[in-house]
Short mmCIF file of C-alpha atoms in Angstrom, two decimals:
data_model
loop_
_atom_site.label_atom_id
_atom_site.label_comp_id
_atom_site.label_asym_id
_atom_site.label_seq_id
_atom_site.Cartn_x
_atom_site.Cartn_y
_atom_site.Cartn_z
CA MET T 1 15.36 12.19 33.89
CA THR T 2 14.48 13.02 30.28
CA SER T 3 17.27 15.59 30.09
CA LEU T 4 19.75 12.85 30.87
CA LEU T 5 19.08 11.41 27.43
CA SER T 6 19.65 14.65 25.54
CA ASP T 7 23.09 13.52 24.39
CA TYR T 8 22.54 9.79 24.42
CA PRO T 9 24.81 8.52 21.61
CA ASN T 10 23.11 5.24 20.80
CA ALA T 11 19.41 5.17 21.63
CA ALA T 12 18.83 2.34 19.19
CA ALA T 13 21.01 0.05 21.33
CA LEU T 14 18.15 -0.34 23.79
CA ARG T 15 15.47 -0.54 21.11
CA GLY T 16 13.74 -3.88 21.04
CA VAL T 17 16.58 -5.80 22.71
CA GLY T 18 14.06 -8.18 24.24
CA ALA T 19 16.45 -9.44 26.94
CA SER T 20 15.85 -9.24 30.65
CA PRO T 21 17.68 -6.37 32.40
CA LEU T 22 19.29 -8.92 34.69
CA THR T 23 21.27 -10.25 31.70
CA LEU T 24 22.24 -6.93 30.12
CA GLU T 25 25.84 -5.98 29.55
CA ARG T 26 26.96 -2.37 29.79
CA ARG T 27 24.85 -0.28 27.36
CA ASN T 28 26.94 2.92 26.99
CA LEU T 29 24.41 4.91 28.98
CA PRO T 30 24.79 8.71 29.11
CA THR T 31 27.86 9.96 30.94
CA ARG T 32 25.67 12.47 32.79
CA MET T 33 23.70 9.67 34.44
CA PRO T 34 24.08 9.56 38.23
CA TYR T 35 26.81 7.25 39.47
CA PHE T 36 24.54 4.88 41.40
CA ILE T 37 22.40 4.22 38.30
CA ARG T 38 25.44 3.56 36.14
CA ARG T 39 26.50 0.94 38.67
CA LEU T 40 23.12 -0.80 38.37
CA GLN T 41 23.42 -1.33 34.62
CA VAL T 42 26.33 -3.83 34.85
CA ARG T 43 25.61 -7.52 34.47
CA ALA T 44 23.57 -8.60 37.48
CA ARG T 45 25.08 -11.44 39.47
CA PRO T 46 23.23 -13.84 41.78
CA LEU T 47 22.99 -12.44 45.28
CA ALA T 48 24.86 -14.14 48.08
CA PRO T 49 22.78 -16.25 50.45
CA THR T 50 23.47 -13.76 53.24
CA HIS T 51 21.61 -10.98 51.42
CA SER T 52 17.97 -10.51 52.16
CA CYS T 53 15.28 -11.62 49.72
CA PHE T 54 13.83 -8.12 49.92
CA PHE T 55 16.97 -6.50 48.51
CA SER T 56 17.11 -9.06 45.68
CA VAL T 57 13.56 -8.30 44.62
CA SER T 58 14.17 -4.54 44.89
CA LEU T 59 17.25 -4.72 42.69
CA HIS T 60 15.37 -6.72 40.07
CA CYS T 61 12.48 -4.22 40.04
CA ALA T 62 14.84 -1.25 39.84
CA LEU T 63 16.67 -2.68 36.83
CA GLU T 64 13.42 -3.73 35.17
CA ASN T 65 11.93 -0.23 35.55
CA LEU T 66 15.15 1.39 34.36
CA HIS T 67 15.22 -0.81 31.27
CA ASN T 68 11.56 -0.13 30.44
CA TYR T 69 12.05 3.61 30.94
CA TYR T 70 15.00 3.85 28.58
CA LYS T 71 13.35 1.56 26.06
CA GLN T 72 10.28 3.82 25.94
CA THR T 73 12.23 7.08 25.95
CA SER T 74 14.63 5.93 23.23
CA ARG T 75 11.66 5.19 20.98
CA GLU T 76 10.33 8.69 21.61
CA LEU T 77 13.70 10.12 20.64
CA LEU T 78 13.67 8.09 17.45
CA ARG T 79 10.37 9.71 16.51
CA CYS T 80 11.76 13.24 16.99
CA PRO T 81 13.88 14.22 13.96
CA GLY T 82 16.82 16.45 14.69
CA ARG T 83 17.24 15.46 18.36
CA GLU T 84 20.14 13.12 17.68
CA ARG T 85 22.17 13.05 14.51
CA PRO T 86 23.35 9.41 14.92
CA ILE T 87 19.77 8.27 15.50
CA LYS T 88 18.56 10.19 12.43
CA ARG T 89 21.30 8.65 10.30
CA GLU T 90 20.41 5.15 11.44
CA ARG T 91 16.72 5.79 10.83
CA ASP T 92 17.51 7.13 7.36
CA GLU T 93 19.58 4.07 6.55
CA ARG T 94 16.92 1.62 7.71
CA GLN T 95 13.67 3.33 6.80
CA THR T 96 14.17 5.65 3.85
CA ILE T 97 12.41 4.76 0.64
CA GLY T 98 15.58 3.72 -1.11
CA GLY T 99 16.86 1.70 1.83
CA LEU T 100 13.69 -0.31 2.28
CA MET T 101 13.21 -0.95 -1.40
CA GLN T 102 16.88 -1.86 -1.87
CA ARG T 103 16.46 -4.59 0.71
CA GLU T 104 13.61 -6.07 -1.34
CA ILE T 105 15.52 -5.65 -4.60
CA GLU T 106 18.40 -7.65 -3.16
CA LEU T 107 16.00 -10.51 -2.47
CA THR T 108 14.37 -10.44 -5.91
CA ASP T 109 16.97 -8.80 -8.12
CA ASP T 110 17.06 -11.84 -10.37
CA LYS T 111 13.38 -11.94 -11.32
CA ALA T 112 13.72 -15.31 -13.02
CA ARG T 113 14.88 -16.77 -9.70
CA HIS T 114 11.56 -16.23 -7.93
CA PHE T 115 8.43 -17.42 -9.66
CA ASN T 116 5.15 -17.02 -7.76
CA TRP T 117 3.63 -20.43 -8.37
CA THR T 118 0.60 -19.85 -6.16
CA THR T 119 -0.35 -16.69 -8.00
CA ALA T 120 0.29 -18.33 -11.38
CA THR T 121 -1.89 -21.30 -10.44
CA PHE T 122 -4.86 -19.15 -9.46
CA MET T 123 -4.42 -16.93 -12.52
CA THR T 124 -4.51 -20.03 -14.73
CA ILE T 125 -7.65 -21.33 -13.01
CA PHE T 126 -9.44 -18.00 -13.37
CA HIS T 127 -8.51 -17.61 -17.03
CA LEU T 128 -9.76 -21.12 -17.78
CA GLY T 129 -12.92 -20.37 -15.81
CA ALA T 130 -13.44 -17.18 -17.84
CA ILE T 131 -13.25 -19.18 -21.07
CA ALA T 132 -15.67 -21.76 -19.69
CA ALA T 133 -18.12 -18.98 -18.77
CA LEU T 134 -18.53 -18.12 -22.45
CA PHE T 135 -20.27 -21.48 -22.94
CA MET T 136 -22.71 -20.80 -20.08
CA PHE T 137 -24.20 -17.51 -21.26
CA SER T 138 -27.48 -16.17 -19.90
CA TRP T 139 -28.85 -12.64 -19.84
CA LYS T 140 -29.40 -12.80 -16.10
CA SER T 141 -25.77 -13.79 -15.53
CA LEU T 142 -24.60 -10.98 -17.82
CA ALA T 143 -26.66 -8.39 -15.93
CA VAL T 144 -25.37 -9.57 -12.55
CA THR T 145 -21.80 -9.55 -13.87
CA VAL T 146 -22.04 -5.95 -15.11
CA VAL T 147 -23.37 -4.77 -11.74
CA LEU T 148 -20.67 -6.65 -9.84
CA TRP T 149 -18.03 -5.28 -12.21
CA TRP T 150 -19.06 -1.74 -11.29
CA VAL T 151 -19.27 -2.58 -7.57
CA ALA T 152 -15.79 -4.12 -7.47
CA GLY T 153 -14.02 -2.13 -10.20
CA SER T 154 -15.44 1.33 -9.65
CA LEU T 155 -16.87 1.59 -6.15
CA GLY T 156 -14.20 -0.72 -4.75
CA VAL T 157 -10.93 -0.30 -6.68
CA GLY T 158 -11.20 3.05 -8.49
CA MET T 159 -13.06 5.08 -5.87
CA GLY T 160 -11.95 3.03 -2.86
CA PHE T 161 -8.49 1.51 -3.19
CA HIS T 162 -7.12 4.22 -5.48
CA ARG T 163 -8.63 7.63 -4.93
CA LEU T 164 -9.63 7.18 -1.28
CA LEU T 165 -7.20 4.81 0.45
CA THR T 166 -4.08 5.47 -1.63
CA HIS T 167 -4.25 9.20 -2.34
CA ARG T 168 -6.85 10.38 0.19
CA GLY T 169 -8.42 12.52 -2.51
CA TYR T 170 -11.59 12.83 -0.43
CA LYS T 171 -12.94 11.90 2.98
CA VAL T 172 -15.87 9.68 3.92
CA PRO T 173 -17.20 8.23 7.18
CA LYS T 174 -15.38 5.13 8.34
CA TRP T 175 -18.28 2.83 7.58
CA VAL T 176 -18.30 4.04 3.97
CA GLU T 177 -14.54 3.50 3.73
CA TYR T 178 -14.91 -0.03 5.09
CA PHE T 179 -17.77 -0.78 2.71
CA GLN T 180 -15.75 0.40 -0.28
CA THR T 181 -12.85 -1.74 0.93
CA LEU T 182 -15.03 -4.85 0.99
CA CYS T 183 -16.24 -4.01 -2.51
CA GLY T 184 -12.63 -3.65 -3.66
CA VAL T 185 -11.44 -7.04 -2.43
CA LEU T 186 -14.12 -8.65 -4.63
CA SER T 187 -11.81 -7.77 -7.53
CA LEU T 188 -9.17 -10.23 -6.24
CA GLU T 189 -6.41 -7.65 -6.74
CA GLY T 190 -4.93 -8.51 -3.37
CA GLY T 191 -5.43 -7.02 0.04
CA GLN T 192 -6.15 -3.31 0.11
CA ILE T 193 -3.00 -2.47 2.10
CA ASP T 194 -0.83 -4.45 -0.32
CA TRP T 195 -2.55 -2.63 -3.18
CA VAL T 196 -2.02 0.78 -1.62
CA VAL T 197 1.64 0.14 -0.78
CA THR T 198 2.38 -1.02 -4.32
CA HIS T 199 0.71 2.02 -5.84
CA ARG T 200 2.41 4.48 -3.50
CA ILE T 201 5.76 2.93 -4.39
CA HIS T 202 4.82 3.33 -8.06
CA HIS T 203 4.27 7.07 -7.55
CA ALA T 204 7.42 7.47 -5.46
CA HIS T 205 9.61 5.76 -8.08
CA THR T 206 7.72 6.13 -11.35
CA GLU T 207 9.67 4.71 -14.31
CA GLU T 208 12.71 3.89 -12.16
CA SER T 209 13.88 0.48 -13.30
CA GLY T 210 14.04 -1.92 -10.38
CA LEU T 211 12.10 0.40 -8.07
CA ASP T 212 8.84 1.05 -9.92
CA PRO T 213 6.95 -2.25 -9.48
CA HIS T 214 5.51 -2.25 -13.01
CA THR T 215 7.19 0.23 -15.32
CA PRO T 216 7.07 -0.61 -19.07
CA ARG T 217 10.74 0.35 -19.21
CA ASP T 218 11.36 -3.10 -17.74
CA GLY T 219 9.27 -4.63 -20.54
CA LYS T 220 5.69 -4.46 -21.79
CA TRP T 221 4.81 -7.93 -20.54
CA TRP T 222 6.43 -7.17 -17.20
CA ALA T 223 4.36 -3.99 -16.79
CA HIS T 224 1.11 -5.73 -17.68
CA MET T 225 1.26 -9.06 -15.88
CA GLY T 226 4.82 -10.27 -15.42
CA TRP T 227 5.39 -8.29 -12.25
CA ILE T 228 2.58 -10.25 -10.57
CA LEU T 229 4.09 -13.61 -11.51
CA ARG T 230 7.72 -12.96 -10.56
CA GLY T 231 9.61 -11.24 -7.81
CA THR T 232 8.09 -9.28 -4.95
CA ALA T 233 4.75 -8.56 -6.66
CA GLN T 234 2.56 -7.14 -3.87
CA GLN T 235 4.05 -9.24 -1.05
CA HIS T 236 6.03 -6.55 0.75
CA GLY T 237 7.84 -6.83 4.04
CA ASP T 238 6.34 -5.46 7.23
CA ASP T 239 8.80 -2.55 7.36
CA VAL T 240 7.85 -1.50 3.81
CA MET T 241 4.15 -1.80 4.66
CA ARG T 242 4.52 0.43 7.70
CA ARG T 243 6.63 2.92 5.79
CA TYR T 244 4.19 3.39 2.91
CA ALA T 245 0.84 2.76 4.57
CA PRO T 246 1.13 3.67 8.27
CA ASP T 247 -2.43 5.01 8.23
CA LEU T 248 -3.86 1.64 7.18
CA MET T 249 -1.51 -0.48 9.28
CA ARG T 250 -2.87 1.26 12.39
CA ASP T 251 -6.43 0.28 11.50
CA ARG T 252 -7.36 -3.17 12.81
CA PHE T 253 -10.17 -3.60 10.28
CA HIS T 254 -7.85 -2.97 7.35
CA VAL T 255 -5.18 -5.28 8.73
CA ILE T 256 -7.64 -8.16 9.14
CA VAL T 257 -9.28 -7.68 5.73
CA ASN T 258 -5.87 -7.38 4.09
CA GLN T 259 -4.93 -10.79 5.48
CA PHE T 260 -8.18 -12.52 4.56
CA TYR T 261 -9.10 -10.54 1.45
CA TRP T 262 -10.18 -13.66 -0.47
CA ILE T 263 -13.00 -14.60 1.91
CA PRO T 264 -15.59 -12.05 0.61
CA LEU T 265 -15.13 -13.41 -2.93
CA VAL T 266 -15.63 -16.98 -1.74
CA VAL T 267 -18.84 -15.94 0.04
CA LEU T 268 -20.01 -14.12 -3.09
CA GLY T 269 -19.32 -17.21 -5.19
CA ILE T 270 -21.43 -19.37 -2.88
CA VAL T 271 -24.31 -16.88 -3.03
CA LEU T 272 -24.17 -16.64 -6.83
CA PHE T 273 -24.14 -20.41 -7.19
CA ALA T 274 -27.08 -20.75 -4.81
CA PHE T 275 -29.23 -18.26 -6.75
CA GLY T 276 -28.02 -18.68 -10.33
CA GLY T 277 -26.17 -21.96 -10.65
CA TRP T 278 -22.95 -22.54 -12.56
CA SER T 279 -23.64 -19.85 -15.15
CA MET T 280 -23.90 -17.05 -12.63
CA LEU T 281 -20.93 -18.37 -10.67
CA PHE T 282 -18.61 -18.50 -13.68
CA TRP T 283 -19.77 -15.16 -15.07
CA GLY T 284 -19.97 -13.27 -11.77
CA VAL T 285 -16.66 -14.55 -10.42
CA PHE T 286 -14.26 -16.06 -12.98
CA LEU T 287 -15.06 -13.97 -16.05
CA ARG T 288 -15.61 -10.72 -14.17
CA VAL T 289 -12.43 -11.02 -12.09
CA THR T 290 -10.29 -11.92 -15.10
CA VAL T 291 -11.57 -9.05 -17.26
CA ASN T 292 -11.21 -6.54 -14.44
CA LEU T 293 -7.67 -7.69 -13.65
CA HIS T 294 -6.55 -7.10 -17.22
CA ALA T 295 -8.33 -3.73 -17.27
CA THR T 296 -6.41 -2.65 -14.15
CA TRP T 297 -3.13 -3.97 -15.55
CA LEU T 298 -3.68 -1.93 -18.72
CA VAL T 299 -3.37 1.19 -16.57
CA ASN T 300 0.09 -0.01 -15.55
CA SER T 301 1.18 -0.88 -19.08
CA ALA T 302 -0.84 0.81 -21.87
CA THR T 303 -1.19 4.22 -20.21
CA HIS T 304 2.60 4.41 -19.94
CA LEU T 305 3.11 3.42 -23.58
CA TRP T 306 0.48 4.99 -25.86
CA GLY T 307 -1.84 7.97 -25.71
CA SER T 308 -1.74 11.74 -25.32
CA ARG T 309 -0.31 13.96 -22.61
CA ARG T 310 -2.01 17.06 -21.28
CA PHE T 311 0.60 17.74 -18.62
CA LYS T 312 4.37 17.66 -19.01
CA THR T 313 5.28 15.21 -16.28
CA THR T 314 8.67 13.61 -15.71
CA ASP T 315 7.27 10.13 -16.34
CA ASP T 316 5.69 8.38 -19.34
CA SER T 317 2.07 8.56 -18.14
CA THR T 318 -0.56 9.17 -20.83
CA ASN T 319 -4.31 9.63 -21.25
CA LEU T 320 -5.89 6.71 -23.10
CA TRP T 321 -9.64 6.85 -23.68
CA TRP T 322 -10.34 3.14 -24.16
CA VAL T 323 -8.51 2.22 -20.96
CA ALA T 324 -10.57 4.89 -19.19
CA LEU T 325 -13.77 3.21 -20.41
CA LEU T 326 -12.61 -0.20 -19.15
CA THR T 327 -11.58 1.15 -15.73
CA PHE T 328 -14.39 3.65 -15.05
CA GLY T 329 -12.05 6.61 -15.53
CA GLU T 330 -8.61 5.42 -14.43
CA GLY T 331 -7.26 5.70 -17.98
CA TRP T 332 -6.78 9.47 -17.74
CA HIS T 333 -3.45 8.59 -16.25
CA ASN T 334 -1.41 11.61 -17.26
CA ASN T 335 -3.93 13.86 -15.53
CA HIS T 336 -3.58 11.67 -12.47
CA HIS T 337 0.22 11.61 -12.38
CA ALA T 338 0.37 15.38 -12.76
CA HIS T 339 -1.96 15.81 -9.75
CA PRO T 340 -2.05 12.51 -7.83
CA ARG T 341 -4.29 13.64 -4.96
CA ALA T 342 -7.02 15.03 -7.20
CA ALA T 343 -10.22 12.99 -6.94
CA ARG T 344 -11.25 13.91 -10.48
CA HIS T 345 -9.20 12.48 -13.35
CA GLY T 346 -11.34 13.31 -16.37
CA LEU T 347 -10.96 17.05 -16.85
CA ALA T 348 -12.69 17.68 -20.18
CA TRP T 349 -16.32 16.97 -21.08
CA TYR T 350 -15.24 14.12 -23.33
CA GLU T 351 -13.02 12.51 -20.67
CA ILE T 352 -15.59 10.15 -19.15
CA ASP T 353 -14.78 9.50 -15.50
CA LEU T 354 -17.41 7.32 -13.84
CA ASN T 355 -15.36 7.12 -10.66
CA TRP T 356 -15.56 10.89 -10.32
CA TRP T 357 -19.30 10.79 -10.90
CA GLY T 358 -19.51 8.27 -8.06
CA ILE T 359 -17.53 10.52 -5.73
CA ARG T 360 -19.70 13.47 -6.72
CA THR T 361 -22.79 11.40 -5.89
CA LEU T 362 -21.38 10.63 -2.44
CA GLN T 363 -20.80 14.35 -1.98
CA LEU T 364 -24.39 15.17 -2.91
CA LEU T 365 -25.56 12.54 -0.39
CA GLY T 366 -23.46 14.19 2.29
CA LEU T 367 -21.06 11.23 2.53
CA ALA T 368 -17.98 12.74 0.87
CA LYS T 369 -16.19 15.95 1.83
CA ASP T 370 -12.81 17.68 1.57
CA ILE T 371 -12.56 16.65 -2.07
CA LYS T 372 -9.21 17.48 -3.70
CA LEU T 373 -9.43 18.89 -7.23
CA ILE T 374 -7.02 20.24 -9.85
CA SER T 375 -7.09 24.02 -9.88
CA ARG T 376 -8.59 25.86 -12.85
CA GLN T 377 -5.28 27.66 -13.34
CA ALA T 378 -3.44 24.36 -13.82
CA ILE T 379 -6.03 23.11 -16.29
CA THR T 380 -5.97 26.39 -18.21
CA ALA T 381 -2.19 26.42 -18.37
CA ALA T 382 -2.16 22.85 -19.67
CA ALA T 383 -4.85 23.67 -22.25
CA GLN T 384 -2.64 26.38 -23.72
CA THR T 385 -0.02 23.75 -24.50
CA GLU T 386 -0.54 21.47 -27.47
CA PRO T 387 -1.16 17.89 -26.23
CA VAL T 388 1.75 15.61 -27.01
CA THR T 389 1.17 12.22 -28.56
CA LEU T 390 3.47 9.64 -27.05
CA ARG T 391 4.43 6.15 -27.93
CA ARG T 392 7.44 5.01 -25.93
CA ALA T 393 8.74 1.55 -26.68
CA ALA T 394 9.61 -0.48 -23.63
#
């Protein structure tokens, strides 16, 4: 039966139709299909009272099985590139990077038309809370905040969201991956799948106006924070999510956490308030989250505007030491864009990369393996070229 579909001209016609086979019109089934089956695929009419109930039920079952068979087989054909040119063309039109992103651009092309009021409200609350925290200082709150900043910013976002989930620069057991994910959502940078999808789009369309989510070529403010407040931000459609993060969308844990990413932070806030009162709550949540958000956004803006370049990439990425200090090593952005999958971003002794030190610690503990690194030849070749200082105005 499978061979009958070898020259099926429109497999997508049966894909996800959702209607009962008893109400299907002719579906342009393969001409090589046996005659008696082609007769069954016409619109089913009510049986005359003289026909037996047994024949009615048999006809219904036959059509139902036929529909399910072709629905399943057509999906298999859609997953096999090269089997059918029309199917490949339709898939390319619907699921290629440009096609999916163009659909989102059409919805948010006029960025001033779509203001994310919910995001803006929470950002305002957290910034006001960060200011209020300055009037509630205590050394205990400061110490807790620094530890939580490392847990969320380094162990969670830098090592987890970025180098593990997005680029798969190293491998860890699932329980370690899940733990790092929970640490990352404490940063309030959105769900981890949303974060990963946005960053993978950034690498696929770096500096392309309208496609790169936060390129400074669309404006410095836009690259730093404006992209969160207007337009798509990190709220992508399901088709885009499955296109850019199929590995995470198949994982039930990641899907659930991505939907309820704010719950761990709420729980943390309750715990901090119970043990340290208002001071620890405002420092450990509002001030920490706000500072870490701006540190992450500086990677999107500052490290595409100012700094030095070790590698000659086709984008504007730079290495910026003070952003690296604020983000535990993510500021060596030119090194990263030249070799995205590499788990180590700081390549010289003076390029402090705390996230790499964390990954190296996991390796020494036997928890990290298959670590991707930049080859010595690439580093040597780049060292022979004079670093270029760049300042590109947006």
